[in-house]
Coordinates of N, CA and C in Angstrom, one line a residue:
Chain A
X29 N 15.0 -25.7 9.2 CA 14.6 -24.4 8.6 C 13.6 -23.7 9.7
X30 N 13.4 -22.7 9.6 CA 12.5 -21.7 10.7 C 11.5 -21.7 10.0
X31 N 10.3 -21.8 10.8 CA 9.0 -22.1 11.0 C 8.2 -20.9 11.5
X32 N 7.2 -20.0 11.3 CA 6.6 -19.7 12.3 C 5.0 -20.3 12.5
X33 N 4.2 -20.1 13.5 CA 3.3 -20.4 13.8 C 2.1 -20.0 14.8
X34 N 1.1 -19.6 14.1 CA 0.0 -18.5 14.6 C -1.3 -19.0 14.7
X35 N -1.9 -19.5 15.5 CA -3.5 -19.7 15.6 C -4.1 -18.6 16.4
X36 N -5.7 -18.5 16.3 CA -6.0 -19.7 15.5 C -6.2 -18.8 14.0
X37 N -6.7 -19.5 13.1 CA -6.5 -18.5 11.3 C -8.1 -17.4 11.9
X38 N -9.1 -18.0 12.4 CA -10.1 -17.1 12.5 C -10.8 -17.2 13.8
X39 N -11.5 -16.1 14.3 CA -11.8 -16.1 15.5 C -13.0 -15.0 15.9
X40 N -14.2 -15.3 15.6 CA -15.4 -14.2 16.2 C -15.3 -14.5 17.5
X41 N -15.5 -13.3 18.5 CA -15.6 -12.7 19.6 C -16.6 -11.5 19.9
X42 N -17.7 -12.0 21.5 CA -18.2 -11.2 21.2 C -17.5 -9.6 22.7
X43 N -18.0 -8.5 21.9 CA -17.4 -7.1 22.6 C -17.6 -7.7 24.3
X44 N -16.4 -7.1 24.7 CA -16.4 -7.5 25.8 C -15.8 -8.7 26.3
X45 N -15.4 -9.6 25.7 CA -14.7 -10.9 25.8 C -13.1 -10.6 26.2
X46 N -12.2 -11.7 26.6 CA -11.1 -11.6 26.4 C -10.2 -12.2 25.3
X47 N -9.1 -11.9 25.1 CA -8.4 -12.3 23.5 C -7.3 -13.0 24.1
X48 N -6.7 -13.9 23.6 CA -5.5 -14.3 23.1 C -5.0 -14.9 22.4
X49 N -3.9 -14.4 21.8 CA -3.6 -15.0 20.0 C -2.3 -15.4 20.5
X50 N -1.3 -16.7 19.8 CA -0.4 -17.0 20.4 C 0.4 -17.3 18.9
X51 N 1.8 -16.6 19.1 CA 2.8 -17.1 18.0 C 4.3 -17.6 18.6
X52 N 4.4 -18.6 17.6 CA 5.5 -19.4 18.0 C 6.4 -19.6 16.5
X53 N 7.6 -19.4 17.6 CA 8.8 -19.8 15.9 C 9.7 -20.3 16.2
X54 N 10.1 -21.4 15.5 CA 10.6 -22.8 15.5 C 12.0 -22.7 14.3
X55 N 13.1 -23.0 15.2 CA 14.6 -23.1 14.5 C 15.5 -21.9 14.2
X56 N 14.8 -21.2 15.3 CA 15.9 -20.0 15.8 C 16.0 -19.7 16.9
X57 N 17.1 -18.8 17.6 CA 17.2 -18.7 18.9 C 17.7 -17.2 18.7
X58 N 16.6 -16.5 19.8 CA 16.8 -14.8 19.6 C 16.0 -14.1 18.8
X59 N 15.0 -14.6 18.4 CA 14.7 -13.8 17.1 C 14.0 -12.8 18.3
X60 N 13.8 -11.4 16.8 CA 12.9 -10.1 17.4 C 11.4 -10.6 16.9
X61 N 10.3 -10.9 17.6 CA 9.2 -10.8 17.8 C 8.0 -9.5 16.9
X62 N 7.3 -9.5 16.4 CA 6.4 -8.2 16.1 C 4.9 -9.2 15.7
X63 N 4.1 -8.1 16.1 CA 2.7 -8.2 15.9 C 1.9 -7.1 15.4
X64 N 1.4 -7.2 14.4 CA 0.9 -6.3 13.5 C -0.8 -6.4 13.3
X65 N -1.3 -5.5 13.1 CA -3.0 -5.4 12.6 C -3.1 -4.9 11.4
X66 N -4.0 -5.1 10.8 CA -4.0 -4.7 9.1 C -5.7 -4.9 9.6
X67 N -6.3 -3.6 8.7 CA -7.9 -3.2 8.7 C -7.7 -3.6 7.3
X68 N -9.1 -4.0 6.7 CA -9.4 -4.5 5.4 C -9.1 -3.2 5.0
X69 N -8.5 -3.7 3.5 CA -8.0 -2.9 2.6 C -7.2 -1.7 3.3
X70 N -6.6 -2.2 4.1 CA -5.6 -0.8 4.9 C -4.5 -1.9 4.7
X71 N -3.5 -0.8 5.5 CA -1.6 -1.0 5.4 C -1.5 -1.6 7.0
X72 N -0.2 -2.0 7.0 CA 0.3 -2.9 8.1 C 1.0 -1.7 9.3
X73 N -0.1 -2.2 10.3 CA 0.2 -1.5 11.7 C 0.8 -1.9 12.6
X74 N 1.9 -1.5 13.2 CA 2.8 -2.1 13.9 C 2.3 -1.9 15.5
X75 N 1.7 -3.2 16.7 CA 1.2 -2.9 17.7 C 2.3 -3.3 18.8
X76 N 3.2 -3.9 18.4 CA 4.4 -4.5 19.6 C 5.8 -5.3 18.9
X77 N 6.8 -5.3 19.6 CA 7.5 -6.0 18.7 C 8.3 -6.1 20.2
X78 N 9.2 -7.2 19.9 CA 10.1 -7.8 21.3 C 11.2 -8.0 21.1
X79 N 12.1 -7.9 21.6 CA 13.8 -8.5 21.2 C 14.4 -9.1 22.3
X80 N 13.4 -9.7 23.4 CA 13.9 -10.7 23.8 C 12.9 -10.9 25.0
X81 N 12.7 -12.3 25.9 CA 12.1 -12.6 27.0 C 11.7 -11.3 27.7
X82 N 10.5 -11.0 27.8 CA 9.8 -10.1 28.4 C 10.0 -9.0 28.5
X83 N 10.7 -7.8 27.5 CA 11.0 -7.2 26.6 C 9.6 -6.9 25.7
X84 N 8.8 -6.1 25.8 CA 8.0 -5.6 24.9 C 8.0 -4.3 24.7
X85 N 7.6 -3.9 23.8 CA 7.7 -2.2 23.4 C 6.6 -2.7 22.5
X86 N 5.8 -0.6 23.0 CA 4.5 -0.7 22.4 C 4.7 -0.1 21.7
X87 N 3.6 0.5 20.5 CA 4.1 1.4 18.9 C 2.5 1.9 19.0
X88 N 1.5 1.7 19.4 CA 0.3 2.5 19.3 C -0.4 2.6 20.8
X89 N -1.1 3.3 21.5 CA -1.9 2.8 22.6 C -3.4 2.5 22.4
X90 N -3.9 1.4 23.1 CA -4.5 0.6 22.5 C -5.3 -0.6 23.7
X91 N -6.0 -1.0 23.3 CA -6.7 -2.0 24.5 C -6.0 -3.0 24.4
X92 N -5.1 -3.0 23.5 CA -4.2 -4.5 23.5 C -2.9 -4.4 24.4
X93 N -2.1 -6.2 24.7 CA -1.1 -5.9 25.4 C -0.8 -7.3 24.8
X94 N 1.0 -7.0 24.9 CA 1.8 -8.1 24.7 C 2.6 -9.0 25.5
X95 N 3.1 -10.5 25.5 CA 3.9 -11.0 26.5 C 4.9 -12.0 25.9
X96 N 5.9 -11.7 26.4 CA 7.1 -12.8 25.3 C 7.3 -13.7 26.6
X97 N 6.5 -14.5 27.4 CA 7.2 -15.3 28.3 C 8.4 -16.3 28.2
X98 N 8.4 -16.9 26.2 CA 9.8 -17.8 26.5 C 10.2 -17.0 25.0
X99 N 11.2 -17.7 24.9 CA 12.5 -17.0 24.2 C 11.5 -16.6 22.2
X100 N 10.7 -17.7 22.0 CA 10.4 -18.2 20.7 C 8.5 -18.2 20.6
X101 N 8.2 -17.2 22.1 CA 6.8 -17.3 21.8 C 6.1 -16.2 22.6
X102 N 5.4 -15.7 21.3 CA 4.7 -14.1 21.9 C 3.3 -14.0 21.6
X103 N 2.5 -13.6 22.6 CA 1.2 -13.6 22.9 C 0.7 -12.2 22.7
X104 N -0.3 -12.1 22.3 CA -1.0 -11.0 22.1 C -2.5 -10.9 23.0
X105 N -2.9 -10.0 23.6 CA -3.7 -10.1 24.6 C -4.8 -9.0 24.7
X106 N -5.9 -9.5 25.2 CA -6.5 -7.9 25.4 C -7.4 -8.6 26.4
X107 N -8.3 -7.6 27.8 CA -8.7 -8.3 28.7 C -10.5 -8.2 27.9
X108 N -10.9 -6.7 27.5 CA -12.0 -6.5 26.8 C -11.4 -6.1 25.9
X109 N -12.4 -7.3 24.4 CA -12.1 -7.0 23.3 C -13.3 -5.4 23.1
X110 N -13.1 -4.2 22.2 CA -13.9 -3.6 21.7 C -14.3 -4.1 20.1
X111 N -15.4 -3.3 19.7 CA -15.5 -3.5 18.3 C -13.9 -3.3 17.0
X112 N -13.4 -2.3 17.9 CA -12.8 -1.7 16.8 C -11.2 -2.7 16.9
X113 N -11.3 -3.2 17.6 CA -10.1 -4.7 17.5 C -10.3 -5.5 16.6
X114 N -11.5 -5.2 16.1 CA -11.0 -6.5 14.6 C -10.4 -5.9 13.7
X115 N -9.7 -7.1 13.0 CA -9.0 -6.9 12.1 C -7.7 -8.3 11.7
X116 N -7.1 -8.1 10.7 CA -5.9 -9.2 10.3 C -5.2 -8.9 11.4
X117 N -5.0 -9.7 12.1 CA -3.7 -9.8 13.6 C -2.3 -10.9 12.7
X118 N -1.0 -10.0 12.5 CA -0.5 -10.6 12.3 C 1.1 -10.9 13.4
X119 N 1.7 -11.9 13.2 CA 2.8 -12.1 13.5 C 4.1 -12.4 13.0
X120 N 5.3 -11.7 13.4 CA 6.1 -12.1 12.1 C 7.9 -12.3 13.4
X121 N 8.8 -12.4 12.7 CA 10.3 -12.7 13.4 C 11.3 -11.8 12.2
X122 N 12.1 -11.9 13.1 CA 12.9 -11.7 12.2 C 14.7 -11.6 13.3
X123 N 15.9 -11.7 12.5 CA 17.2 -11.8 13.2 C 17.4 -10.5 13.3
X124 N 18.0 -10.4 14.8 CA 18.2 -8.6 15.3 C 18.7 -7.7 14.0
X125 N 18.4 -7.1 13.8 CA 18.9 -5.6 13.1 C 19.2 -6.3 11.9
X126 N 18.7 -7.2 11.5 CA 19.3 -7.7 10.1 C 17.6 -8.1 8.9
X127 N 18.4 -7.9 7.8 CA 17.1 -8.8 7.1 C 15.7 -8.2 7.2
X128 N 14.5 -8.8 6.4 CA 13.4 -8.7 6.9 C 13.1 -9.5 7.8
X129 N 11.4 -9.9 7.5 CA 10.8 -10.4 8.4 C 10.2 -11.6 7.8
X130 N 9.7 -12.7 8.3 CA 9.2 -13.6 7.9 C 7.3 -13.5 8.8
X131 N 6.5 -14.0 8.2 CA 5.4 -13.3 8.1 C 4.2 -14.6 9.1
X132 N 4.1 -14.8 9.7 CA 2.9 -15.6 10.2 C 1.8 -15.5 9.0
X133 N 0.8 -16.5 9.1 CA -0.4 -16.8 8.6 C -1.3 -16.0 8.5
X134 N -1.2 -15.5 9.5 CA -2.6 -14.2 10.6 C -3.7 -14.6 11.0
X135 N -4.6 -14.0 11.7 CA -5.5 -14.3 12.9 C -6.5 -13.3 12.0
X136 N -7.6 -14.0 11.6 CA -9.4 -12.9 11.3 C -9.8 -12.7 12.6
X137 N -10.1 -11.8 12.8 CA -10.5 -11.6 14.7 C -11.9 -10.2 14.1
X138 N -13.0 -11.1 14.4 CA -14.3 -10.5 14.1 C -14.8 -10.0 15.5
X139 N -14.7 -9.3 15.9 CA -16.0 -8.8 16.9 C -17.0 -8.1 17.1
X140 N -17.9 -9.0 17.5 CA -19.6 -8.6 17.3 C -19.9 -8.4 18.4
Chain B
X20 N 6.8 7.5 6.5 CA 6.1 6.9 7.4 C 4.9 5.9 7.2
X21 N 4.3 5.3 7.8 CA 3.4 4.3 7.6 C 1.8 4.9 7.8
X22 N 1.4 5.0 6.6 CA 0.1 5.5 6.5 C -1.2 4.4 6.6
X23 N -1.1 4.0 7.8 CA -1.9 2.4 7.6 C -3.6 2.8 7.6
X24 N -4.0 3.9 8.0 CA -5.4 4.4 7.5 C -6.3 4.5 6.4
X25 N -4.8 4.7 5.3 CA -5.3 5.0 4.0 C -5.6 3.8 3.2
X26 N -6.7 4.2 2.0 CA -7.0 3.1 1.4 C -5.8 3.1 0.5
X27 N -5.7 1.7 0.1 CA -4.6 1.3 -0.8 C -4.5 1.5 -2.2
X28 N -3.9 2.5 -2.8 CA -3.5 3.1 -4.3 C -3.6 1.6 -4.7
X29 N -4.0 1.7 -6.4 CA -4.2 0.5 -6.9 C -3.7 0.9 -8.6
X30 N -3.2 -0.3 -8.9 CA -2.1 -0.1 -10.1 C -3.0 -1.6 -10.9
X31 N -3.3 -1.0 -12.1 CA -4.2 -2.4 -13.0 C -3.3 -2.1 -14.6
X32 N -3.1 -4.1 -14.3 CA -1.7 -3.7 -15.4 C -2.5 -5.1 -16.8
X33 N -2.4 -4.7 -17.9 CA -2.6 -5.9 -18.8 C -1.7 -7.0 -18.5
X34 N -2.4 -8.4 -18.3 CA -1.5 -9.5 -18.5 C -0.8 -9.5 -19.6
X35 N 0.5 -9.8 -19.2 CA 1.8 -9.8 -20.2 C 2.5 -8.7 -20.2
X36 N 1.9 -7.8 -19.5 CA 2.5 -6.3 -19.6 C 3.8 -6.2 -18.2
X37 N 4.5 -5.3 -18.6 CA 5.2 -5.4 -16.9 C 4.6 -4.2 -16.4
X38 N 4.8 -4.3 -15.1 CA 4.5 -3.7 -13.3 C 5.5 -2.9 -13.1
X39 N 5.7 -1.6 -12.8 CA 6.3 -1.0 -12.0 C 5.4 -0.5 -10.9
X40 N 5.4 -0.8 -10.0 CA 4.9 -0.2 -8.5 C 6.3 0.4 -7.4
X41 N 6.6 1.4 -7.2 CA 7.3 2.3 -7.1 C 6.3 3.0 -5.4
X42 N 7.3 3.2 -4.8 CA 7.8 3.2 -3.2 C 8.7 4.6 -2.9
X43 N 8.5 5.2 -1.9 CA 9.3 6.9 -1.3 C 9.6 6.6 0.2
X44 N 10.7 6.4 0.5 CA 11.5 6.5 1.8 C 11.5 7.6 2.1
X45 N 11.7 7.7 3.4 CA 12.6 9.2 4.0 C 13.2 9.2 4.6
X46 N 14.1 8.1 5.2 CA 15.1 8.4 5.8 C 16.1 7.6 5.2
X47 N 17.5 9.2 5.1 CA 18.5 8.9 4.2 C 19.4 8.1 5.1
X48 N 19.2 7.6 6.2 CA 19.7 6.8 6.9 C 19.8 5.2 6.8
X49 N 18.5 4.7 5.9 CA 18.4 3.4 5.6 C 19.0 2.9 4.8
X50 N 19.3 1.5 5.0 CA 20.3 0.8 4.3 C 20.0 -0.7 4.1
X51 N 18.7 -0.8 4.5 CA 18.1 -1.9 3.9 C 16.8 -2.2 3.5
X52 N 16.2 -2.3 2.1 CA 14.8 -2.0 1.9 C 14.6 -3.6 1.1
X53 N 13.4 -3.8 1.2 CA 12.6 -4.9 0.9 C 11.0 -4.9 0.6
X54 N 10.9 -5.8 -0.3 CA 9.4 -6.0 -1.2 C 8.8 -7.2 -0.3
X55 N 7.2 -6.6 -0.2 CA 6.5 -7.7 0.0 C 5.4 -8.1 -0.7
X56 N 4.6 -9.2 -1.0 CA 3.7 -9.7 -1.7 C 2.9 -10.4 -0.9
X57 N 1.5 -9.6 -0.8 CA 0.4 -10.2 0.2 C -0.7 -10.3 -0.2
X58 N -1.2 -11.8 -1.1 CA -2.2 -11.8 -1.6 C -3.4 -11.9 -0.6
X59 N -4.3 -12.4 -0.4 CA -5.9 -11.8 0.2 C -6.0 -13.2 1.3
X60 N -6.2 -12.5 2.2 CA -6.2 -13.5 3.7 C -5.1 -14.3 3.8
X61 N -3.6 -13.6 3.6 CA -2.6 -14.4 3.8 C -1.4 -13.5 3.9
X62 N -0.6 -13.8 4.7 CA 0.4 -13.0 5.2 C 1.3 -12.5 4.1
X63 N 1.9 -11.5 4.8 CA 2.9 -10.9 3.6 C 3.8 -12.0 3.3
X64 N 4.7 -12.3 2.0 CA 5.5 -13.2 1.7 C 6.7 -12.4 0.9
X65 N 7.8 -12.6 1.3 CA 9.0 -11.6 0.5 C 9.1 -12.1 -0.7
X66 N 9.7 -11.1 -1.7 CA 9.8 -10.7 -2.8 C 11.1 -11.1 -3.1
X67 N 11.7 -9.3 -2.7 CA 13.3 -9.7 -3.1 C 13.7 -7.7 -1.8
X68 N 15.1 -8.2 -2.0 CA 15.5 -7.1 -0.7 C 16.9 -6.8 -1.6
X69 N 17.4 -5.6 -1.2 CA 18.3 -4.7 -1.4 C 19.0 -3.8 0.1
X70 N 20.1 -4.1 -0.3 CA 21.0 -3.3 0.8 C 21.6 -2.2 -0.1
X71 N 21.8 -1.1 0.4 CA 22.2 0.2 0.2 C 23.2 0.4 -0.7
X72 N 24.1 -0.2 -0.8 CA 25.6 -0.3 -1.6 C 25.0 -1.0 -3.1
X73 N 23.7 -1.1 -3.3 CA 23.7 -1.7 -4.8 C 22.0 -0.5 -5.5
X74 N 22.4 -0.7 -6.3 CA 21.4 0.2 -6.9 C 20.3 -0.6 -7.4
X75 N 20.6 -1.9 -7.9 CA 19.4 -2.7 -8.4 C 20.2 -4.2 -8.2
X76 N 18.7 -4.9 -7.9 CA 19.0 -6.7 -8.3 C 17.6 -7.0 -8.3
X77 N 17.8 -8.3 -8.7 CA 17.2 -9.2 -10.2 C 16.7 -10.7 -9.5
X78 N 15.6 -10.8 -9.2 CA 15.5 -12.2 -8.9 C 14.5 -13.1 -10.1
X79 N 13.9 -13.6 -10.0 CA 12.7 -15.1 -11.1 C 11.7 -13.2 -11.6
X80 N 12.0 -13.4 -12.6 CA 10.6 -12.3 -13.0 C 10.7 -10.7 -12.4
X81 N 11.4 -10.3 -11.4 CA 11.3 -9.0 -10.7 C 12.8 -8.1 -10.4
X82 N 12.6 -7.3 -10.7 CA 13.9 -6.6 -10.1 C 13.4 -5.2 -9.1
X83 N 14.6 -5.0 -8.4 CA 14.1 -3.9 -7.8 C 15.5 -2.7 -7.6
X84 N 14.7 -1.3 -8.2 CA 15.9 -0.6 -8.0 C 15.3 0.5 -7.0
X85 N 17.3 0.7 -6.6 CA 17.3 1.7 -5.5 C 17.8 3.0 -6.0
X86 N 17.1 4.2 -5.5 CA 17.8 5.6 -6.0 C 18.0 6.2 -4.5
X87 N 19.1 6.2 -4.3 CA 18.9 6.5 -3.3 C 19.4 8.4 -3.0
X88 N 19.8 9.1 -3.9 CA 19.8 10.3 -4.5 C 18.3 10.9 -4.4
X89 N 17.2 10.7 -4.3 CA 15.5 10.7 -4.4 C 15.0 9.9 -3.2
X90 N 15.9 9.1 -2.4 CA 14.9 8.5 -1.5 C 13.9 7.8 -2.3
X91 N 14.2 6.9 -3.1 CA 13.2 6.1 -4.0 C 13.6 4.4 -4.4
X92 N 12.3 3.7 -4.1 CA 12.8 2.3 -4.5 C 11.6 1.9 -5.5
X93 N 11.2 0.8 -6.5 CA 10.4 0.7 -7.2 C 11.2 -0.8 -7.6
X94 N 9.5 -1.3 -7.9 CA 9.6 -2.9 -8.1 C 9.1 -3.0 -9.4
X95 N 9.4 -3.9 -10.2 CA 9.2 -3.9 -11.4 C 9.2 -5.9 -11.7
X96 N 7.8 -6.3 -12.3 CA 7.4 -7.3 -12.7 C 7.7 -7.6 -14.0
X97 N 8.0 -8.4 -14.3 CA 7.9 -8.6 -15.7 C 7.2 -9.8 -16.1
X98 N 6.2 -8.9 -17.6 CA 5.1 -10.3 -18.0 C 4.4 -10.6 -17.0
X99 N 3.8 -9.8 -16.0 CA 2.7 -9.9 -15.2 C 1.5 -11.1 -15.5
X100 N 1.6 -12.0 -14.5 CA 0.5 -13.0 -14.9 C -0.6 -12.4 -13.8
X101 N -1.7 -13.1 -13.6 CA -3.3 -13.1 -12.7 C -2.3 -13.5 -11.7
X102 N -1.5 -14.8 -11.1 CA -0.8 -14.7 -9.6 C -0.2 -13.5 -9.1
X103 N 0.1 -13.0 -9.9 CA 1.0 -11.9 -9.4 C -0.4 -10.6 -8.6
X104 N -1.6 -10.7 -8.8 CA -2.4 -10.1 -8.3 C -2.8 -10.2 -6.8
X105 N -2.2 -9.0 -6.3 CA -1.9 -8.9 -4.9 C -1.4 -7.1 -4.4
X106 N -1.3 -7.5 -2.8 CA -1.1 -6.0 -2.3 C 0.6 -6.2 -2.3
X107 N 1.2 -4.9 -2.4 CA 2.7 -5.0 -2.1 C 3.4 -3.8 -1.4
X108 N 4.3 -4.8 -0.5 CA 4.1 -3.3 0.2 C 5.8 -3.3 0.3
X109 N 6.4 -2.0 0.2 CA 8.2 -2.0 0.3 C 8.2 -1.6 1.8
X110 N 9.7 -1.7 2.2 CA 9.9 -1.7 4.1 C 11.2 -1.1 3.9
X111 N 11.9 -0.4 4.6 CA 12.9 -0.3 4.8 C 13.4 -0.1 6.4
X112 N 14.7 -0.2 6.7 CA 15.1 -0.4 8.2 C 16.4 0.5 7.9
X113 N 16.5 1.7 8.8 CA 17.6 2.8 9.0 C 18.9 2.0 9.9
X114 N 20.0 2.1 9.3 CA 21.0 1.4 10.0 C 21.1 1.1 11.8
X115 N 21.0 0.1 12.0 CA 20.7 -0.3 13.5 C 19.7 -0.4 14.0
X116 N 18.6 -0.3 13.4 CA 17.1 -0.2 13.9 C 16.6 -1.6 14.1
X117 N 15.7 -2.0 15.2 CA 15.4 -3.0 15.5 C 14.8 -3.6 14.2
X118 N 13.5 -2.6 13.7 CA 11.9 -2.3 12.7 C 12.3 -2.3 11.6
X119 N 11.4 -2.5 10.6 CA 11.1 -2.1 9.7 C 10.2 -0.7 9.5
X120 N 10.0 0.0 8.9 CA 8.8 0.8 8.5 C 8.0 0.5 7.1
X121 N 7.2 0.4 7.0 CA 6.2 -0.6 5.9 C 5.7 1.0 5.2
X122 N 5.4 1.0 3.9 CA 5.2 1.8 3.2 C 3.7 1.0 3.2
X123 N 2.7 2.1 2.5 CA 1.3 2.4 2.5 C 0.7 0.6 1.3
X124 N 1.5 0.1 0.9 CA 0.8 -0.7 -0.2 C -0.2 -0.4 -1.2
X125 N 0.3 -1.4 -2.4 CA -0.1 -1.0 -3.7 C -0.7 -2.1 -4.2
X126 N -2.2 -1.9 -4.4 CA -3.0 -3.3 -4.8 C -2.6 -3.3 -6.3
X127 N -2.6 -4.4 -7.2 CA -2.0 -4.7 -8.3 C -2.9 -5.5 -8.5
X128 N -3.7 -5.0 -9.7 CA -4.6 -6.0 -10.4 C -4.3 -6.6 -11.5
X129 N -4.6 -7.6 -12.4 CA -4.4 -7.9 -14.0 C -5.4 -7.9 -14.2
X130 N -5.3 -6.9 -15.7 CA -6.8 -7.1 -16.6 C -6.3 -8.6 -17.7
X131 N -7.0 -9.4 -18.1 CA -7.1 -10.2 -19.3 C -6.9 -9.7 -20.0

């Protein structure tokens, strides 16, 4: 069965630090990639999504950046975090053009 | 479109009562919409999903119908317990699209 997997669940950082959040998904081959932010009590924001090895497409501009180095694992990055990068970081998969999405755990990403 | 700014409309339903929380697409192009269920510090988890060619289906407790005459989808609980309290958010994907588009989410409370 397919798996995904996202650390770490929480993470304070202080402004000006670097980030990286790492998801991996286990028992497929090809999936499309996305990474999402969600502000407390806000709706789900779409920041990158991939459909294949190094393949990224951006959806907002933003201090962040994405990297799919192997087929089943995508990284989320930023060199300086700002204040306004926290938030629910999530990750999810899903099979090209089909279906939804299956949903990562997500990442608390505090910055102080 | 995806209004991820806004605070989240909020639907408070008597336990034992049923839930309709109700969703507006706009593109008459989509042909696959789906429910999600995202209780508090935890990733979205699917519901139930609909492809274009059916107007409604029926999973444990929930159905969801499609109008697609109105650009309209709506989820419907039945006998709402305290678990069922959570954000929900509908998605749909326009034929061939890599994405989803996430609609604004609808917090869902139970009163006792």
């Amino acid at each position: 069965s397919q798996t995904i997997h996202q650390w770490p669940a929480t993470l304070v950082q202080p402004v000006g630090s670097p980030l990286s959040l790492e998801c991996t998904v286990e028992g497929t081959s090809n999936p499309n990639l996305y990474w999402y932010r969600q502000a407390a009590g806000r709706g789900l924001q779409l920041l990158f999504y991939s459909v294949g090895i190094g393949q990224i497409s951006s959806e907002v501009p933003q201090n962040l950046s994405a990297s799919r180095p192997q087929d089943r694992q995508f990284i989320l990055s930023s060199k300086k975090l700002l204040l306004s990068d926290s938030g629910f970081y999530l990750c999810a998969w899903s099979v090209r053009r089909e279906g939804g999405y299956t949903f990562g755990s997500g990442t608390r990403l505090t910055v102080v | 479109g995806e209004s991820v700014g806004l605070h989240l409309p909020t639907l408070s339903v008597q336990e034992g009562d049923n839930s309709i929380i109700n969703c507006a697409y706009s593109n008459s192009a989509s042909d696959y919409f789906i429910w999600y269920k995202q209780e508090s510090g935890k990733g979205p988890q699917f519901i139930i999903d609909i492809r274009s060619n059916m107007d409604k289906r029926q999973g444990q407790r929930v159905t969801v119908l499609l109008n697609k005459t109105v650009k309209h989808l709506s989820l419907q609980i039945a006998a709402t317990q305290p678990g069922d309290s959570a954000v929900y958010f509908c998605a749909d994907r326009f034929q061939g699209a890599q994405k989803l588009v996430f609609g604004q989410g609808t917090r869902l409370t139970i009163n006792p």
